[in-house]
Amino acid sequence: QVQLVESGGGLVQPGGSLRLSCAASGRIFSMGWYRQVPGKKRELVAGITRSGTANYADSVKGRFNISADNAKNTVYLEMNSLKIEDTAVYSCYAKDWKLSDYWGQGTQVTVSS
C-alpha cells in the first residue's frame, strides 16, 4: 500500500506564496493535488506524471507550478500570487502502476489578510 505524507499548508496573506510537499512511500505513476471548500465539489488543482507531463486547473495556471522528484517519490506545488479564493483543504493524490488511487490526509491552506 502507498502512503502519502503532506506538508506545507498554513496561513498566508493575499499575494503571498506557499509550497506544498507530498511524499509517497513507494514508486507511483502520477501525483498531484486536489482541493475542496465547503459546499463545493473537489477539483483537481495540478497533477504530474513521472515523465514530467503536468496539467493545471484554469484557475491556477500561471500562478502555481507543480514539480516532482522521482528519486524521492515526492511532488511539490509552488503556489504564488495566492488569492482568497484559493483557500481550501488541499489533498495529495497518487496513482500507482495499477492505476489505484491513494490520498493524503489533507492540509489546510488559508489565504487571508
PDB file of C-alpha atoms in Angstrom:
ATOM      1  CA  GLN A   1       0.000   0.000   0.000  1.00  0.00           C
ATOM      2  CA  VAL A   2       1.146   3.518  -0.790  1.00  0.00           C
ATOM      3  CA  GLN A   3       1.100   6.103   1.971  1.00  0.00           C
ATOM      4  CA  LEU A   4       1.221   9.835   1.329  1.00  0.00           C
ATOM      5  CA  VAL A   5       2.622  12.418   3.723  1.00  0.00           C
ATOM      6  CA  GLU A   6       1.713  16.051   3.112  1.00  0.00           C
ATOM      7  CA  SER A   7       3.293  19.204   4.470  1.00  0.00           C
ATOM      8  CA  GLY A   8       3.431  22.928   3.841  1.00  0.00           C
ATOM      9  CA  GLY A   9      -0.096  24.133   4.487  1.00  0.00           C
ATOM     10  CA  GLY A  10      -0.807  27.181   6.576  1.00  0.00           C
ATOM     11  CA  LEU A  11      -1.925  30.787   6.635  1.00  0.00           C
ATOM     12  CA  VAL A  12      -0.688  33.251   4.048  1.00  0.00           C
ATOM     13  CA  GLN A  13      -1.663  36.770   3.002  1.00  0.00           C
ATOM     14  CA  PRO A  14      -3.167  37.506  -0.416  1.00  0.00           C
ATOM     15  CA  GLY A  15      -0.403  37.821  -2.980  1.00  0.00           C
ATOM     16  CA  GLY A  16       1.881  35.618  -0.950  1.00  0.00           C
ATOM     17  CA  SER A  17       3.399  32.255  -1.725  1.00  0.00           C
ATOM     18  CA  LEU A  18       3.336  28.811  -0.201  1.00  0.00           C
ATOM     19  CA  ARG A  19       4.849  25.463  -1.100  1.00  0.00           C
ATOM     20  CA  LEU A  20       3.155  22.145  -0.502  1.00  0.00           C
ATOM     21  CA  SER A  21       5.023  18.856  -0.464  1.00  0.00           C
ATOM     22  CA  CYS A  22       3.779  15.306  -0.707  1.00  0.00           C
ATOM     23  CA  ALA A  23       5.974  12.255  -0.296  1.00  0.00           C
ATOM     24  CA  ALA A  24       4.871   8.776  -1.332  1.00  0.00           C
ATOM     25  CA  SER A  25       6.124   5.636   0.357  1.00  0.00           C
ATOM     26  CA  GLY A  26       6.544   3.856  -2.948  1.00  0.00           C
ATOM     27  CA  ARG A  27       7.035   4.434  -6.633  1.00  0.00           C
ATOM     28  CA  ILE A  28       3.967   5.809  -8.338  1.00  0.00           C
ATOM     29  CA  PHE A  29       2.813   6.691 -11.827  1.00  0.00           C
ATOM     30  CA  SER A  30       1.460  10.152 -11.131  1.00  0.00           C
ATOM     31  CA  MET A  31       0.925  12.546  -8.257  1.00  0.00           C
ATOM     32  CA  GLY A  32      -0.819  15.819  -7.726  1.00  0.00           C
ATOM     33  CA  TRP A  33      -3.178  17.920  -5.675  1.00  0.00           C
ATOM     34  CA  TYR A  34      -6.916  18.353  -5.348  1.00  0.00           C
ATOM     35  CA  ARG A  35      -8.665  20.980  -3.275  1.00  0.00           C
ATOM     36  CA  GLN A  36     -12.100  21.309  -1.754  1.00  0.00           C
ATOM     37  CA  VAL A  37     -14.029  24.046   0.011  1.00  0.00           C
ATOM     38  CA  PRO A  38     -17.304  23.649   1.933  1.00  0.00           C
ATOM     39  CA  GLY A  39     -20.297  23.395  -0.369  1.00  0.00           C
ATOM     40  CA  LYS A  40     -18.243  22.814  -3.498  1.00  0.00           C
ATOM     41  CA  LYS A  41     -17.016  19.751  -5.316  1.00  0.00           C
ATOM     42  CA  ARG A  42     -13.407  18.709  -5.059  1.00  0.00           C
ATOM     43  CA  GLU A  43     -11.378  19.894  -8.025  1.00  0.00           C
ATOM     44  CA  LEU A  44      -8.051  18.952  -9.497  1.00  0.00           C
ATOM     45  CA  VAL A  45      -5.515  21.718  -8.958  1.00  0.00           C
ATOM     46  CA  ALA A  46      -2.470  20.218 -10.630  1.00  0.00           C
ATOM     47  CA  GLY A  47      -1.011  16.850 -11.495  1.00  0.00           C
ATOM     48  CA  ILE A  48       2.215  15.474 -12.895  1.00  0.00           C
ATOM     49  CA  THR A  49       3.435  12.145 -14.247  1.00  0.00           C
ATOM     50  CA  ARG A  50       6.843  10.561 -13.779  1.00  0.00           C
ATOM     51  CA  SER A  51       7.678  11.662 -17.308  1.00  0.00           C
ATOM     52  CA  GLY A  52       7.129  15.271 -16.297  1.00  0.00           C
ATOM     53  CA  THR A  53       3.834  15.935 -18.036  1.00  0.00           C
ATOM     54  CA  ALA A  54       1.916  18.444 -15.930  1.00  0.00           C
ATOM     55  CA  ASN A  55      -1.584  19.828 -16.024  1.00  0.00           C
ATOM     56  CA  TYR A  56      -3.316  22.612 -14.122  1.00  0.00           C
ATOM     57  CA  ALA A  57      -6.760  23.903 -13.376  1.00  0.00           C
ATOM     58  CA  ASP A  58      -7.509  27.039 -15.370  1.00  0.00           C
ATOM     59  CA  SER A  59      -7.900  28.999 -12.153  1.00  0.00           C
ATOM     60  CA  VAL A  60      -4.274  28.434 -11.137  1.00  0.00           C
ATOM     61  CA  LYS A  61      -2.438  28.478 -14.463  1.00  0.00           C
ATOM     62  CA  GLY A  62       0.370  30.992 -14.402  1.00  0.00           C
ATOM     63  CA  ARG A  63       0.360  31.122 -10.603  1.00  0.00           C
ATOM     64  CA  PHE A  64       1.013  27.567  -9.456  1.00  0.00           C
ATOM     65  CA  ASN A  65       3.806  25.251 -10.505  1.00  0.00           C
ATOM     66  CA  ILE A  66       3.965  21.526  -9.873  1.00  0.00           C
ATOM     67  CA  SER A  67       7.208  19.583  -9.940  1.00  0.00           C
ATOM     68  CA  ALA A  68       8.377  16.142  -8.921  1.00  0.00           C
ATOM     69  CA  ASP A  69      11.476  14.475  -7.593  1.00  0.00           C
ATOM     70  CA  ASN A  70      11.128  10.941  -8.896  1.00  0.00           C
ATOM     71  CA  ALA A  71      14.021   9.616  -6.816  1.00  0.00           C
ATOM     72  CA  LYS A  72      12.256  10.763  -3.654  1.00  0.00           C
ATOM     73  CA  ASN A  73       8.739   9.962  -4.892  1.00  0.00           C
ATOM     74  CA  THR A  74       7.837  13.488  -3.899  1.00  0.00           C
ATOM     75  CA  VAL A  75       5.736  16.142  -5.574  1.00  0.00           C
ATOM     76  CA  TYR A  76       5.840  19.864  -4.856  1.00  0.00           C
ATOM     77  CA  LEU A  77       3.257  22.539  -5.501  1.00  0.00           C
ATOM     78  CA  GLU A  78       4.584  26.087  -5.587  1.00  0.00           C
ATOM     79  CA  MET A  79       1.668  28.440  -5.079  1.00  0.00           C
ATOM     80  CA  ASN A  80       2.288  32.070  -5.965  1.00  0.00           C
ATOM     81  CA  SER A  81       0.121  35.183  -6.117  1.00  0.00           C
ATOM     82  CA  LEU A  82      -2.321  33.487  -3.787  1.00  0.00           C
ATOM     83  CA  LYS A  83      -5.900  34.697  -3.704  1.00  0.00           C
ATOM     84  CA  ILE A  84      -8.556  34.464  -1.022  1.00  0.00           C
ATOM     85  CA  GLU A  85     -10.453  32.054  -3.251  1.00  0.00           C
ATOM     86  CA  ASP A  86      -7.502  29.655  -3.123  1.00  0.00           C
ATOM     87  CA  THR A  87      -8.440  28.900   0.476  1.00  0.00           C
ATOM     88  CA  ALA A  88      -9.268  25.205   0.698  1.00  0.00           C
ATOM     89  CA  VAL A  89      -8.225  21.855   2.027  1.00  0.00           C
ATOM     90  CA  TYR A  90      -5.572  20.583  -0.341  1.00  0.00           C
ATOM     91  CA  SER A  91      -5.216  16.825  -0.648  1.00  0.00           C
ATOM     92  CA  CYS A  92      -2.370  14.996  -2.280  1.00  0.00           C
ATOM     93  CA  TYR A  93      -3.214  12.088  -4.546  1.00  0.00           C
ATOM     94  CA  ALA A  94      -1.206   9.413  -6.255  1.00  0.00           C
ATOM     95  CA  LYS A  95      -1.782   6.654  -8.760  1.00  0.00           C
ATOM     96  CA  ASP A  96       0.328   3.537  -8.692  1.00  0.00           C
ATOM     97  CA  TRP A  97       1.223   1.429 -11.710  1.00  0.00           C
ATOM     98  CA  LYS A  98      -2.080  -0.437 -11.419  1.00  0.00           C
ATOM     99  CA  LEU A  99      -3.821   2.959 -11.512  1.00  0.00           C
ATOM    100  CA  SER A 100      -5.057   2.507  -7.958  1.00  0.00           C
ATOM    101  CA  ASP A 101      -5.760   5.767  -6.147  1.00  0.00           C
ATOM    102  CA  TYR A 102      -4.200   6.921  -2.891  1.00  0.00           C
ATOM    103  CA  TRP A 103      -4.955  10.037  -0.863  1.00  0.00           C
ATOM    104  CA  GLY A 104      -3.197  12.084   1.751  1.00  0.00           C
ATOM    105  CA  GLN A 105      -4.955  13.318   4.865  1.00  0.00           C
ATOM    106  CA  GLY A 106      -5.373  16.850   3.535  1.00  0.00           C
ATOM    107  CA  THR A 107      -3.729  20.094   4.576  1.00  0.00           C
ATOM    108  CA  GLN A 108      -5.453  23.427   5.132  1.00  0.00           C
ATOM    109  CA  VAL A 109      -4.380  26.417   3.071  1.00  0.00           C
ATOM    110  CA  THR A 110      -5.895  29.694   4.215  1.00  0.00           C
ATOM    111  CA  VAL A 111      -5.351  32.922   2.300  1.00  0.00           C
ATOM    112  CA  SER A 112      -6.429  35.867   4.399  1.00  0.00           C
ATOM    113  CA  SER A 113      -5.337  39.368   5.347  1.00  0.00           C
TER     114      SER A 113
END
